[in-house]
Short mmCIF file of C-alpha atoms in Angstrom, two decimals:
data_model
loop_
_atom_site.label_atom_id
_atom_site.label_comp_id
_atom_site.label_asym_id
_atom_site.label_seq_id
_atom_site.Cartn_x
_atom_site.Cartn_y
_atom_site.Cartn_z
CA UNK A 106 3.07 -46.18 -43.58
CA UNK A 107 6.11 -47.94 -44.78
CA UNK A 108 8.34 -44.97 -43.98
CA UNK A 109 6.84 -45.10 -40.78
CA UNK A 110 7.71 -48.89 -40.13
CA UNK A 111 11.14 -48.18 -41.58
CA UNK A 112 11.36 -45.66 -38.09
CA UNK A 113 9.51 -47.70 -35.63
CA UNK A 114 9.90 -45.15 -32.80
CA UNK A 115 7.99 -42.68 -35.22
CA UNK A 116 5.16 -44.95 -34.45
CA UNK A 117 4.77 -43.95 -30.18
CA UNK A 118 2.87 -40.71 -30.94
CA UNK A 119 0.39 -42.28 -33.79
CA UNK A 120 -0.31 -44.91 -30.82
CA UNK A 121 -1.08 -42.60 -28.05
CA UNK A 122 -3.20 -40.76 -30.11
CA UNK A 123 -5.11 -43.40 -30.87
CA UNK A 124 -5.41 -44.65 -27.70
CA UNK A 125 -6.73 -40.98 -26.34
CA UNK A 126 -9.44 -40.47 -28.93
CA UNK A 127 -10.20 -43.91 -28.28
CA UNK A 128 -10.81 -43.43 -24.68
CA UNK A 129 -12.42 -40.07 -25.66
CA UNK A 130 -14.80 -41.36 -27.06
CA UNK A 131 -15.73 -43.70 -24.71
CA UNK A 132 -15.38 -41.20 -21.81
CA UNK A 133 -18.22 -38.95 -23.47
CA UNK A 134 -20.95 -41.97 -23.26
CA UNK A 135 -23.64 -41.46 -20.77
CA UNK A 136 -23.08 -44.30 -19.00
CA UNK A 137 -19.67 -43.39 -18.03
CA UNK A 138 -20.65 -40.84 -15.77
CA UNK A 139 -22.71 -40.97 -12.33
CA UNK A 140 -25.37 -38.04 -13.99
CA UNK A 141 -26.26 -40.56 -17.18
CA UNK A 142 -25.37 -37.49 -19.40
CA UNK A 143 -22.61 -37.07 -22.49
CA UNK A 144 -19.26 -35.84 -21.07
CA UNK A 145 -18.24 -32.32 -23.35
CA UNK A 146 -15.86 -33.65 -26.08
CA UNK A 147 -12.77 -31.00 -24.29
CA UNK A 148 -13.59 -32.90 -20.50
CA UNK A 149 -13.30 -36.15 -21.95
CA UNK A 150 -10.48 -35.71 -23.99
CA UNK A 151 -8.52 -33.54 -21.26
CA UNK A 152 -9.51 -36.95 -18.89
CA UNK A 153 -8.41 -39.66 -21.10
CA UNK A 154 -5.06 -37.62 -22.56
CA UNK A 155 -5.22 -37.39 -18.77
CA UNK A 156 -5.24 -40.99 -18.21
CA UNK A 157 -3.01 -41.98 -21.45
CA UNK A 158 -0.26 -39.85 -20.50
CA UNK A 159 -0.23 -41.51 -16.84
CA UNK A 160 -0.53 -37.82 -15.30
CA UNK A 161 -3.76 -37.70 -13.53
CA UNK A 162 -4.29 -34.40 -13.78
CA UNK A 163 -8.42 -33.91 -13.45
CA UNK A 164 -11.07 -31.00 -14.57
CA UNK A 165 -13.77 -33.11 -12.46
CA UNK A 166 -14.11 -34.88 -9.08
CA UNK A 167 -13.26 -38.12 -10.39
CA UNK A 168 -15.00 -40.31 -7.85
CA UNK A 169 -17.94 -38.46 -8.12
CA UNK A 170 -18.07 -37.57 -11.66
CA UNK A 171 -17.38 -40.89 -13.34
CA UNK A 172 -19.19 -44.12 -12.55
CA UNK A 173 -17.56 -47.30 -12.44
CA UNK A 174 -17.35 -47.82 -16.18
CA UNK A 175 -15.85 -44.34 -16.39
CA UNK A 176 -13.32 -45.38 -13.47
CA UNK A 177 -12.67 -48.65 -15.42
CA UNK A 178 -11.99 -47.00 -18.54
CA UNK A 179 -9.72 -44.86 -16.74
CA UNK A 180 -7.67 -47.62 -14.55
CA UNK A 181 -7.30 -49.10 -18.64
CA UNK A 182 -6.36 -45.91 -19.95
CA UNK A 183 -3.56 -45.79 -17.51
CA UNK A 184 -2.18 -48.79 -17.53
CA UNK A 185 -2.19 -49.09 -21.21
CA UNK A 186 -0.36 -45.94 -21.15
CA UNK A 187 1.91 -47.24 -18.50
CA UNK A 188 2.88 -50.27 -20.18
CA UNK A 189 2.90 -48.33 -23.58
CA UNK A 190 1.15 -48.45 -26.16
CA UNK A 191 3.29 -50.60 -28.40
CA UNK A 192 4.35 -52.41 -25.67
CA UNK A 193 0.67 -53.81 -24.94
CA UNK A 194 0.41 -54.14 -28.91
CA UNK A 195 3.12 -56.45 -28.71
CA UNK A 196 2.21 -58.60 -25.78
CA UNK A 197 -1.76 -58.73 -27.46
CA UNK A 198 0.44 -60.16 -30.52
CA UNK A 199 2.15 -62.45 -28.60
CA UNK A 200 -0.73 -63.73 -26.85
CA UNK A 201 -2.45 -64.71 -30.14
CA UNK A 202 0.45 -66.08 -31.99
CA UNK A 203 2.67 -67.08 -29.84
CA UNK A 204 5.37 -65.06 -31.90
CA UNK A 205 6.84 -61.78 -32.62
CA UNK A 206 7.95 -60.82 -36.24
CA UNK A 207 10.84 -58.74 -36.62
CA UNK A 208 8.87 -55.53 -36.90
CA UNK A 209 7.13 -56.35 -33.92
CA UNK A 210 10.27 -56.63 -32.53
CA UNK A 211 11.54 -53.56 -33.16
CA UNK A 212 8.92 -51.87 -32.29
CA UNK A 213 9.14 -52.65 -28.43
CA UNK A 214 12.87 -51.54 -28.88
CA UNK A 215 11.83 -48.62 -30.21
CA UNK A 216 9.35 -48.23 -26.82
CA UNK A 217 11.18 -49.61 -23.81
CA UNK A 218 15.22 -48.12 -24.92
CA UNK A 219 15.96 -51.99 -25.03
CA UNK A 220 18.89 -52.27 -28.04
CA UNK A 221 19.17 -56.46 -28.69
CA UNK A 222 15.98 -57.82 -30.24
CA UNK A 223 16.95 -61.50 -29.61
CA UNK A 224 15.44 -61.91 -26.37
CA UNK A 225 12.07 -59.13 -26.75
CA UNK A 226 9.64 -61.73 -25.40
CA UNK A 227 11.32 -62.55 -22.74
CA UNK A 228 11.80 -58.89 -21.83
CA UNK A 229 7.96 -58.79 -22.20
CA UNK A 230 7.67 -61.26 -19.63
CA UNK A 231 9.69 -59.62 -17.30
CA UNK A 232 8.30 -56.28 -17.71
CA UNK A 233 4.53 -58.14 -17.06
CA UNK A 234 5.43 -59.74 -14.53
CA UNK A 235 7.24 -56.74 -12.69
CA UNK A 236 4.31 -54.47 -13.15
CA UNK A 237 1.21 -57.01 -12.13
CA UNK A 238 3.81 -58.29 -9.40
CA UNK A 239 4.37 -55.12 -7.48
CA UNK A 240 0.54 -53.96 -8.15
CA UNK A 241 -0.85 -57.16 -6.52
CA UNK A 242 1.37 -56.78 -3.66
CA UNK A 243 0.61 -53.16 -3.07
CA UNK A 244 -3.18 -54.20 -3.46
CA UNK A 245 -2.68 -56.44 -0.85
CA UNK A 246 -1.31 -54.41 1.86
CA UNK A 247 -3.56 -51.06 1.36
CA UNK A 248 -6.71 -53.84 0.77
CA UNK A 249 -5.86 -55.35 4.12
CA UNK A 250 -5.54 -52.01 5.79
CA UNK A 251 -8.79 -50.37 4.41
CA UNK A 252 -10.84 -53.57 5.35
CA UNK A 253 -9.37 -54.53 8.93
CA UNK A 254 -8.54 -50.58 10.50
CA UNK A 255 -10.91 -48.40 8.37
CA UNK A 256 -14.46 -50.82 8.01
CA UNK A 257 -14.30 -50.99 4.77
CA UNK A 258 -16.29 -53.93 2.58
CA UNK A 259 -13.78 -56.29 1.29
CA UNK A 260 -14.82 -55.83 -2.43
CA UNK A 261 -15.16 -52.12 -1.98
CA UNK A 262 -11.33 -51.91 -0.15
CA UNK A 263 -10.44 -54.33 -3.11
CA UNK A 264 -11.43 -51.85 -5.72
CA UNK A 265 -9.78 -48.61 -3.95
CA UNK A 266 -6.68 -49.97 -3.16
CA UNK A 267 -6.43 -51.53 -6.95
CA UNK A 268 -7.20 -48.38 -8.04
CA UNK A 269 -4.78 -46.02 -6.24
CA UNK A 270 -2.16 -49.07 -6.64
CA UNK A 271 -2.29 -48.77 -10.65
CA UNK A 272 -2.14 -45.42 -10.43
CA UNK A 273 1.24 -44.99 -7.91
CA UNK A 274 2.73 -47.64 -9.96
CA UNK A 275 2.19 -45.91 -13.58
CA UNK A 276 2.77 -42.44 -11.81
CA UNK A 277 -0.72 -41.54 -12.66
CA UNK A 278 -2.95 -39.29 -10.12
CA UNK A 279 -6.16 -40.34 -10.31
CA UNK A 280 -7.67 -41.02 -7.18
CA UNK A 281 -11.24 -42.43 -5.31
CA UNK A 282 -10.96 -39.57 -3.16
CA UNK A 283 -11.96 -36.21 -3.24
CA UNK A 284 -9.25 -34.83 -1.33
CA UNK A 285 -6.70 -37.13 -2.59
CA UNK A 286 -4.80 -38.95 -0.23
CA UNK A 287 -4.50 -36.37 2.26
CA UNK A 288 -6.27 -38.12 5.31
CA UNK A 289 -3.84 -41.38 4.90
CA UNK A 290 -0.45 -39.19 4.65
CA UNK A 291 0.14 -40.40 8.21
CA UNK A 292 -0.33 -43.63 7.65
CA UNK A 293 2.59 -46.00 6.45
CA UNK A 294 0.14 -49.18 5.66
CA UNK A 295 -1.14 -46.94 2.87
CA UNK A 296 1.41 -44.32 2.29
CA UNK A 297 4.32 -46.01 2.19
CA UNK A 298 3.43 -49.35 -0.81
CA UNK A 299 2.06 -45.89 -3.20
CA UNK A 300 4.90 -44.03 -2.68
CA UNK A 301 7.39 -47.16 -2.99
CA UNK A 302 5.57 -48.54 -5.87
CA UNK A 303 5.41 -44.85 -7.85
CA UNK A 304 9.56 -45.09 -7.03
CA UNK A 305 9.72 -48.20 -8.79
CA UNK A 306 7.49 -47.36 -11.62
CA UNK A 307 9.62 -44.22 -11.95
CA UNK A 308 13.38 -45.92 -12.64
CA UNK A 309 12.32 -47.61 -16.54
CA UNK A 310 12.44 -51.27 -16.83
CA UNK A 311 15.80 -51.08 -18.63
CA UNK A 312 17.88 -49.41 -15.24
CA UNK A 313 15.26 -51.43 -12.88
CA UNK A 314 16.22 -54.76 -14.30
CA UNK A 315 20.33 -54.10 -14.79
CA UNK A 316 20.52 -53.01 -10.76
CA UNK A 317 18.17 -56.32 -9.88
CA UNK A 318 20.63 -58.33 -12.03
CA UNK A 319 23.82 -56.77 -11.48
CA UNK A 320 23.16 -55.97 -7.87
CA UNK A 321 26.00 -57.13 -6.16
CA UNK A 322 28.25 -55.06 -9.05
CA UNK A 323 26.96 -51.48 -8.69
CA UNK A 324 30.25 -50.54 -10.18
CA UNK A 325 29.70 -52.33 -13.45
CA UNK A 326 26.20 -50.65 -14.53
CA UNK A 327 25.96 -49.10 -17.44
CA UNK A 328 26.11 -45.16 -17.11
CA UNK A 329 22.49 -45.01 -17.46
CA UNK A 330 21.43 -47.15 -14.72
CA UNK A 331 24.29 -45.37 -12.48
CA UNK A 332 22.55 -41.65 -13.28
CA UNK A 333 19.26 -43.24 -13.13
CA UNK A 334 19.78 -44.97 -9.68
CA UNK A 335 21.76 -43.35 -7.77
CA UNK A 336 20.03 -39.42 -9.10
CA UNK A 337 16.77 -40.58 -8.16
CA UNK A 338 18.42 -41.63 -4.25
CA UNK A 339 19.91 -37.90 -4.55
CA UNK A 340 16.64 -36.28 -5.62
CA UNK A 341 14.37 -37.79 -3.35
CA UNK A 342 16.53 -37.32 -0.45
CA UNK A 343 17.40 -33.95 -0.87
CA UNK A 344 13.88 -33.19 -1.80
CA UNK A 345 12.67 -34.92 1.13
CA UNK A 346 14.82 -32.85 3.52
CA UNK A 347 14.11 -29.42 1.48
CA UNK A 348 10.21 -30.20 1.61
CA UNK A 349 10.16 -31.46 5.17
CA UNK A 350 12.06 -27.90 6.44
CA UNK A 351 9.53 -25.62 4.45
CA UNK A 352 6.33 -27.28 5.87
CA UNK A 353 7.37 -28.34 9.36
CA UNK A 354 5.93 -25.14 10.89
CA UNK A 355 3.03 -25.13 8.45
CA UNK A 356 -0.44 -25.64 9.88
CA UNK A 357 -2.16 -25.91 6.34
CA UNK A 358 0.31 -28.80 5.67
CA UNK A 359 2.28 -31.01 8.21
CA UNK A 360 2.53 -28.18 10.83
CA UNK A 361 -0.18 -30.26 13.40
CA UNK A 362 1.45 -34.25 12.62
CA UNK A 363 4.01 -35.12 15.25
CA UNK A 364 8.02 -35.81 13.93
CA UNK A 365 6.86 -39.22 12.60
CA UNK A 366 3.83 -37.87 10.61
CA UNK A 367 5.69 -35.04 9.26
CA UNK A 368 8.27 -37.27 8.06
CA UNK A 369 5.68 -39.59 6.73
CA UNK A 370 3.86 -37.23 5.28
CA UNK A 371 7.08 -35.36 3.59
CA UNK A 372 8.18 -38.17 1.96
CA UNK A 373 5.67 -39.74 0.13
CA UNK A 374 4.69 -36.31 -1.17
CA UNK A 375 8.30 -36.20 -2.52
CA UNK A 376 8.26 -39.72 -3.71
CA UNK A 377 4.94 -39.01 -5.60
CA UNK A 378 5.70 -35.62 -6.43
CA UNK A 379 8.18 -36.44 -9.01
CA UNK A 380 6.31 -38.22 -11.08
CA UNK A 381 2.77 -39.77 -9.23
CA UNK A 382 0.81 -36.95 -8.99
CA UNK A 383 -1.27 -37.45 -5.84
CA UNK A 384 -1.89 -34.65 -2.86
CA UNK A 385 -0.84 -36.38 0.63
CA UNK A 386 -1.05 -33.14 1.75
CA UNK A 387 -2.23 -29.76 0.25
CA UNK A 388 -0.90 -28.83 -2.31
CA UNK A 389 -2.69 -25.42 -2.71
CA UNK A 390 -1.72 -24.84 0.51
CA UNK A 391 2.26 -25.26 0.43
CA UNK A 392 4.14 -21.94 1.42
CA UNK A 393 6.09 -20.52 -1.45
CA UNK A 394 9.40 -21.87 -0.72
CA UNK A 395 8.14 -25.25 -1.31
CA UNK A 396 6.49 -24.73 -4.76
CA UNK A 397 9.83 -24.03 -6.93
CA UNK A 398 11.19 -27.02 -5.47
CA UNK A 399 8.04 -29.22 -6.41
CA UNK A 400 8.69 -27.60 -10.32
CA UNK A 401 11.90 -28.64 -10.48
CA UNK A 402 11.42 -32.41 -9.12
CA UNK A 403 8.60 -32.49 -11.52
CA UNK A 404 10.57 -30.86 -14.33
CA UNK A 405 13.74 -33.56 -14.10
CA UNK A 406 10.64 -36.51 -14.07
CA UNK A 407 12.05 -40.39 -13.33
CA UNK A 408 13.67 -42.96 -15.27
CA UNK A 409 14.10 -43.00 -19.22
CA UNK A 410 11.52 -45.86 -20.41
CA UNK A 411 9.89 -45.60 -17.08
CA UNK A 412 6.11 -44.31 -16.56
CA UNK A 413 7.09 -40.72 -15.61
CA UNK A 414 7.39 -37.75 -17.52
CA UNK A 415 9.67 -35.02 -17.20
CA UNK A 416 13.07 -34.46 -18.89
CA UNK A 417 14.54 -38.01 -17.21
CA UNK A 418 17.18 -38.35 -14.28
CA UNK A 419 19.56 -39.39 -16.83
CA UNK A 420 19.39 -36.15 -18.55
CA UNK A 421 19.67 -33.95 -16.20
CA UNK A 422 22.74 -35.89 -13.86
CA UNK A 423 24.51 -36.02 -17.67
CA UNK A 424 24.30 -32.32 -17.86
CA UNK A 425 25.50 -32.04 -14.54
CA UNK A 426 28.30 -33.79 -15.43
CA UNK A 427 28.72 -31.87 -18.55
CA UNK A 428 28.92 -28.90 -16.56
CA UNK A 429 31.43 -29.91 -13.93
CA UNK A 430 33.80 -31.27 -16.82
CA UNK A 431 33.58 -28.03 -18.13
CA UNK A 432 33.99 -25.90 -15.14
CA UNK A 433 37.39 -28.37 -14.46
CA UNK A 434 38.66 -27.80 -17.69
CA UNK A 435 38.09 -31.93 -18.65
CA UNK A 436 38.63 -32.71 -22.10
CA UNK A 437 36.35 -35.66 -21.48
CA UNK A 438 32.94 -35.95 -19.46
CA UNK A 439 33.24 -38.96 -17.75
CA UNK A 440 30.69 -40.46 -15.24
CA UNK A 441 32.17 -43.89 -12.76
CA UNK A 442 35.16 -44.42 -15.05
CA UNK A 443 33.55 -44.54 -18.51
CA UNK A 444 33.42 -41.49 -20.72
CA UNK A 445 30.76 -40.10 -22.13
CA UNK A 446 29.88 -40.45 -25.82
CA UNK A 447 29.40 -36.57 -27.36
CA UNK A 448 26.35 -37.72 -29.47
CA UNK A 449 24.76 -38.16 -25.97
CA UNK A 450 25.23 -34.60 -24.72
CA UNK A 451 23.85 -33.12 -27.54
CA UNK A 452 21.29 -35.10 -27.05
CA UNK A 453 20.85 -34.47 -23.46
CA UNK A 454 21.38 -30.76 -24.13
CA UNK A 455 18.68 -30.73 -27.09
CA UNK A 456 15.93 -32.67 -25.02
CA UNK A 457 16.45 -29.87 -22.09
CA UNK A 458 16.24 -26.52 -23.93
CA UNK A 459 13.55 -28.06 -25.88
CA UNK A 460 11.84 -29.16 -22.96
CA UNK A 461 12.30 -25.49 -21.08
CA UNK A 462 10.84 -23.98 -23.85
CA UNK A 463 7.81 -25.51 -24.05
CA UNK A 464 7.22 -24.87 -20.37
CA UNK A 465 7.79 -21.42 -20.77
CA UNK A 466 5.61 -20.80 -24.05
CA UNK A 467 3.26 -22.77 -22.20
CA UNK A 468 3.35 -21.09 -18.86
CA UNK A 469 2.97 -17.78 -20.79
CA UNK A 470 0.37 -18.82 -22.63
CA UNK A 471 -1.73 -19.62 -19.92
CA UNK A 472 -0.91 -16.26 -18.28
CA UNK A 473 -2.41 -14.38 -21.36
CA UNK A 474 -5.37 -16.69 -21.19
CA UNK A 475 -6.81 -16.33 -17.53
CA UNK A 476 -4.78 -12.96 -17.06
CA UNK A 477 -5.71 -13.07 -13.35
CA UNK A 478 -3.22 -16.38 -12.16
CA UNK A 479 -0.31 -15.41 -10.11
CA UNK A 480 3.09 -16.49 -12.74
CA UNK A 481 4.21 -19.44 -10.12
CA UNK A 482 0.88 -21.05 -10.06
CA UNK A 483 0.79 -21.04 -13.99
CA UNK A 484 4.37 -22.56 -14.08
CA UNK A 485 3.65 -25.00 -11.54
CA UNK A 486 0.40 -26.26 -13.59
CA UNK A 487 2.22 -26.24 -16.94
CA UNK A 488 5.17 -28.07 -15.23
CA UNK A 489 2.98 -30.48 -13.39
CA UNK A 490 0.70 -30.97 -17.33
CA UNK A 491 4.36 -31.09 -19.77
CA UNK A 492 6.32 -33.73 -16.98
CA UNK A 493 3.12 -35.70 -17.00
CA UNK A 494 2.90 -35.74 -13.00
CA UNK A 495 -0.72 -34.29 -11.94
CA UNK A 496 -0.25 -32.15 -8.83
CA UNK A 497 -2.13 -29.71 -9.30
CA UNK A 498 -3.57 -26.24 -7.50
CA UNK A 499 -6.74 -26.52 -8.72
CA UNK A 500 -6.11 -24.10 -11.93
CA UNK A 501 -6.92 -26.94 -14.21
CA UNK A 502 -10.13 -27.02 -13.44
CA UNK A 503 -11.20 -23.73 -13.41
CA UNK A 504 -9.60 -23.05 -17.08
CA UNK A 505 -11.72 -22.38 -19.96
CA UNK A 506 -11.85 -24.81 -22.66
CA UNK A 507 -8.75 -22.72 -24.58
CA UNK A 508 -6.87 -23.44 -21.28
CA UNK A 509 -7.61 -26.73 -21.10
CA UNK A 510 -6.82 -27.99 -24.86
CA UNK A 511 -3.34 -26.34 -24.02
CA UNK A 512 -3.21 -28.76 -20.61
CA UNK A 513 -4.01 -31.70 -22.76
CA UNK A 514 -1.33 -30.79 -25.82
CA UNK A 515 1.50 -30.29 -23.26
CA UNK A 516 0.52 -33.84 -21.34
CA UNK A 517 0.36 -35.08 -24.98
CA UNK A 518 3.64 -33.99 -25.86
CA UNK A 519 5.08 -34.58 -22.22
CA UNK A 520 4.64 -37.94 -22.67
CA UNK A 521 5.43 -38.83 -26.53
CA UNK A 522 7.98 -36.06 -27.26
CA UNK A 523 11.02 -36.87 -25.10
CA UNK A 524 10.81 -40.53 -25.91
CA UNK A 525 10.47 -39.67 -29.61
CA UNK A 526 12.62 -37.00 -30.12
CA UNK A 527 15.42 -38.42 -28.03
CA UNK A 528 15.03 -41.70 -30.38
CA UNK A 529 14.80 -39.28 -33.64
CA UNK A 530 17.46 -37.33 -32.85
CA UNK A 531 20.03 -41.21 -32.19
CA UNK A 532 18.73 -42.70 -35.12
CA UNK A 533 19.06 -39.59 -37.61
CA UNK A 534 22.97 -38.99 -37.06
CA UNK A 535 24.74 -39.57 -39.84
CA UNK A 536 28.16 -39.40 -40.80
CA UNK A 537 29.58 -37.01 -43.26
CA UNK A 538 32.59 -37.45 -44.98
CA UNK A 539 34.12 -34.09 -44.70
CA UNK A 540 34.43 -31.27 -41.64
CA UNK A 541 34.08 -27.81 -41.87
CA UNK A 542 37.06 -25.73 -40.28
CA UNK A 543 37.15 -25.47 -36.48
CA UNK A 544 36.34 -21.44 -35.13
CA UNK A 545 35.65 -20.85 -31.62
CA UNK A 546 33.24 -18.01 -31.07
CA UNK A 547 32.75 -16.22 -27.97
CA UNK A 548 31.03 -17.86 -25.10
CA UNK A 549 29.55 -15.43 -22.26
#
């Protein structure tokens, strides 16, 4: 234990586990589901890993499976694991004592990529307040839609719009609806605050609050915030356009909206395709040009120390850079005038590979083990489970319990392994007092 609190970040995956058998076992009580009956111990775990791992990827109908306990140990589950699960250790601690101890201290550094301690509980605050502030005010606007256009009770368009809010916001999928949110994709009242608020949850508190701050001096963020900003602008807008030219003849998808409902439609489904999760229109039912886009935008994820999965914006823009330097002949990658550390590539290089080959092990894996799925629909499920997003075909559901336990180990590792091993590999350099001699092998 003491080597552990030496290494803070070493910590996150201890937490999450906890947190998942926690809600496991909570998940397989009888009176969490609608039926009265115990949940099987691989349903419940695959729900709250599910849950834990903001993805949102379900083996059941989730409104009509789980009961309102179920659903309220779900909307926990997720925003606990949206927050983080130090994170919400820390501000429990606070609340008590009114203090954090060092440890403590280091220990939401570890979590939420901060690097001063001085000021942690007033980054708590801010990082509260940001994510009950944009909640409530997405809450507001979908509960005032649901209650005045579509007749629903005001406590019942309270709950859904709560719901769906704190799961856009922590890029989780869960939903109140069967079908998703397929028969509001063409309407901006509903549409629009999800796929905003899954944007926002997507950037990481660290990049969010420099470009509030430093907003008039776009020029003076750090590189992180710049790749973080400005590649989630380029990703969502290019994946907007790509998405909206593959489906506009589509009847399954957008094919019958007018222009403004196609556009509506294509965008949040970008926006929450990244990292949310949620079907505003059907998935299953894409055509195949649009599918190896959807794996890549959920492959890259959002924001380091953000709510989504994936490899992070930051990565992949820094390996962009990385190869453009090279292809130039640059003796230095730099990115708006600064230049880029070489500790940071290696890093961003390490996370990547590692990252692609889990996806593929996985993705063959589950080929071996139903045998019968086409090799894009197994990539785009193992994609959707490791970047922690929840779009899904419907495989998920119809795997076997062997199936499933691999679903739940990659949304596991999806959402610990990046942040740990990205924090493992920084705080394990070392120097070394001597350097072997220089030989440049062959390259291609």
């Amino acid at each position: 234990m003491r080597r552990l609190l030496r290494n803070p970040v070493r910590l996150v995956p201890f937490g999450f586990l906890a947190a998942i058998l926690f809600g496991t076992g909570l998940l397989m009580l009888p009176w969490a589901t609608s039926q009265h009956r115990y949940t099987p111990f691989v349903t419940a775990l695959f729900t709250a890993t599910s849950a834990v791992s903001v993805t949102g990827m379900a083996v059941t109908d989730t409104p009509n499976y789980w009961n309102p306990f179920g659903l309220a140990i779900i909307t926990l589950l997720t925003q606990l694991g949206g927050l983080g699960i130090l994170t919400g250790a820390a501000l429990v601690i606070l609340a008590v004592s009114r203090q954090l101890g060092l440890r403590n201290r280091l220990l939401v550094q570890a979590e939420t990529a901060e690097f001063g301690i001085g000021d942690v509980r007033w980054l708590l605050v801010r990082i509260v307040a940001t994510v009950f502030a944009t909640e409530a005010v997405m809450t507001a606007v979908i509960t005032g839609r649901l209650w005045l256009t579509y007749g629903y009770p005001p406590w019942r368009a309270l709950w859904f719009a709560a719901f769906d809010s704190i799961q856009a916001f922590n890029n989780g999928g869960f939903t109140l609806y069967s079908d998703g949110l397929v028969a509001f994709s063409r309407d901006p009242w509903v549409a629009l605050p999800l796929g905003l608020g899954a944007i926002i949850g997507g950037l990481g508190f660290p990049a969010l609050f420099e470009a509030v701050r430093e907003w008039r001096r776009p020029r003076g963020w750090a590189i992180a915030t710049k790749l973080t900003i400005w590649g989630s602008i380029v990703l969502i807008v290019l994946g907007f356009g790509a998405l909206l030219f593959a489906e506009w003849s589509n009847p399954a998808t957008i094919g019958t909206y007018d222009a403004p409902g196609k556009v509506l439609g294509a965008f949040t489904q970008i926006a929450l395709s990244r990292t949310g999760g949620f079907d505003v229109i059907n998935i299953d039912k894409l055509t195949e040009e649009s599918y190896p886009l959807l794996i890549v935008l959920m492959f890259i994820g959002g924001g380091s120390a953000s709510t989504a999965g994936g490899i992070k914006v930051s990565t992949f823009f820094l390996l962009a850079f990385v190869i453009w330097a090279e292809l130039r002949g640059e003796p230095d990658v730099a990115v708006g005038g600064r230049r880029v550390a070489t500790v940071s590539q290696r890093q961003a290089l390490t996370v990547a590979l590692l990252s692609v080959a889990v996806v593929v092990a996985g993705t063959v894996t589950v080929i071996v083990l139903t045998r019968h799925v086409r090799y894009y629909t197994a990539l785009f499920e193992v994609t959707s489970a490791f970047s922690t997003t929840g779009l899904s075909t419907g495989l998920a559901a119809e795997l076997k319990a062997p199936g499933q336990y691999l679903l739940t180990a990659l949304m596991y590792i999806g959402r610990v392994g990046p942040l740990t091993l990205g924090s493992a590999i920084a705080l394990n350099t070392r120097r070394r007092l001597y350097r072997y001699p220089e030989e440049q092998p062959i390259v291609g």
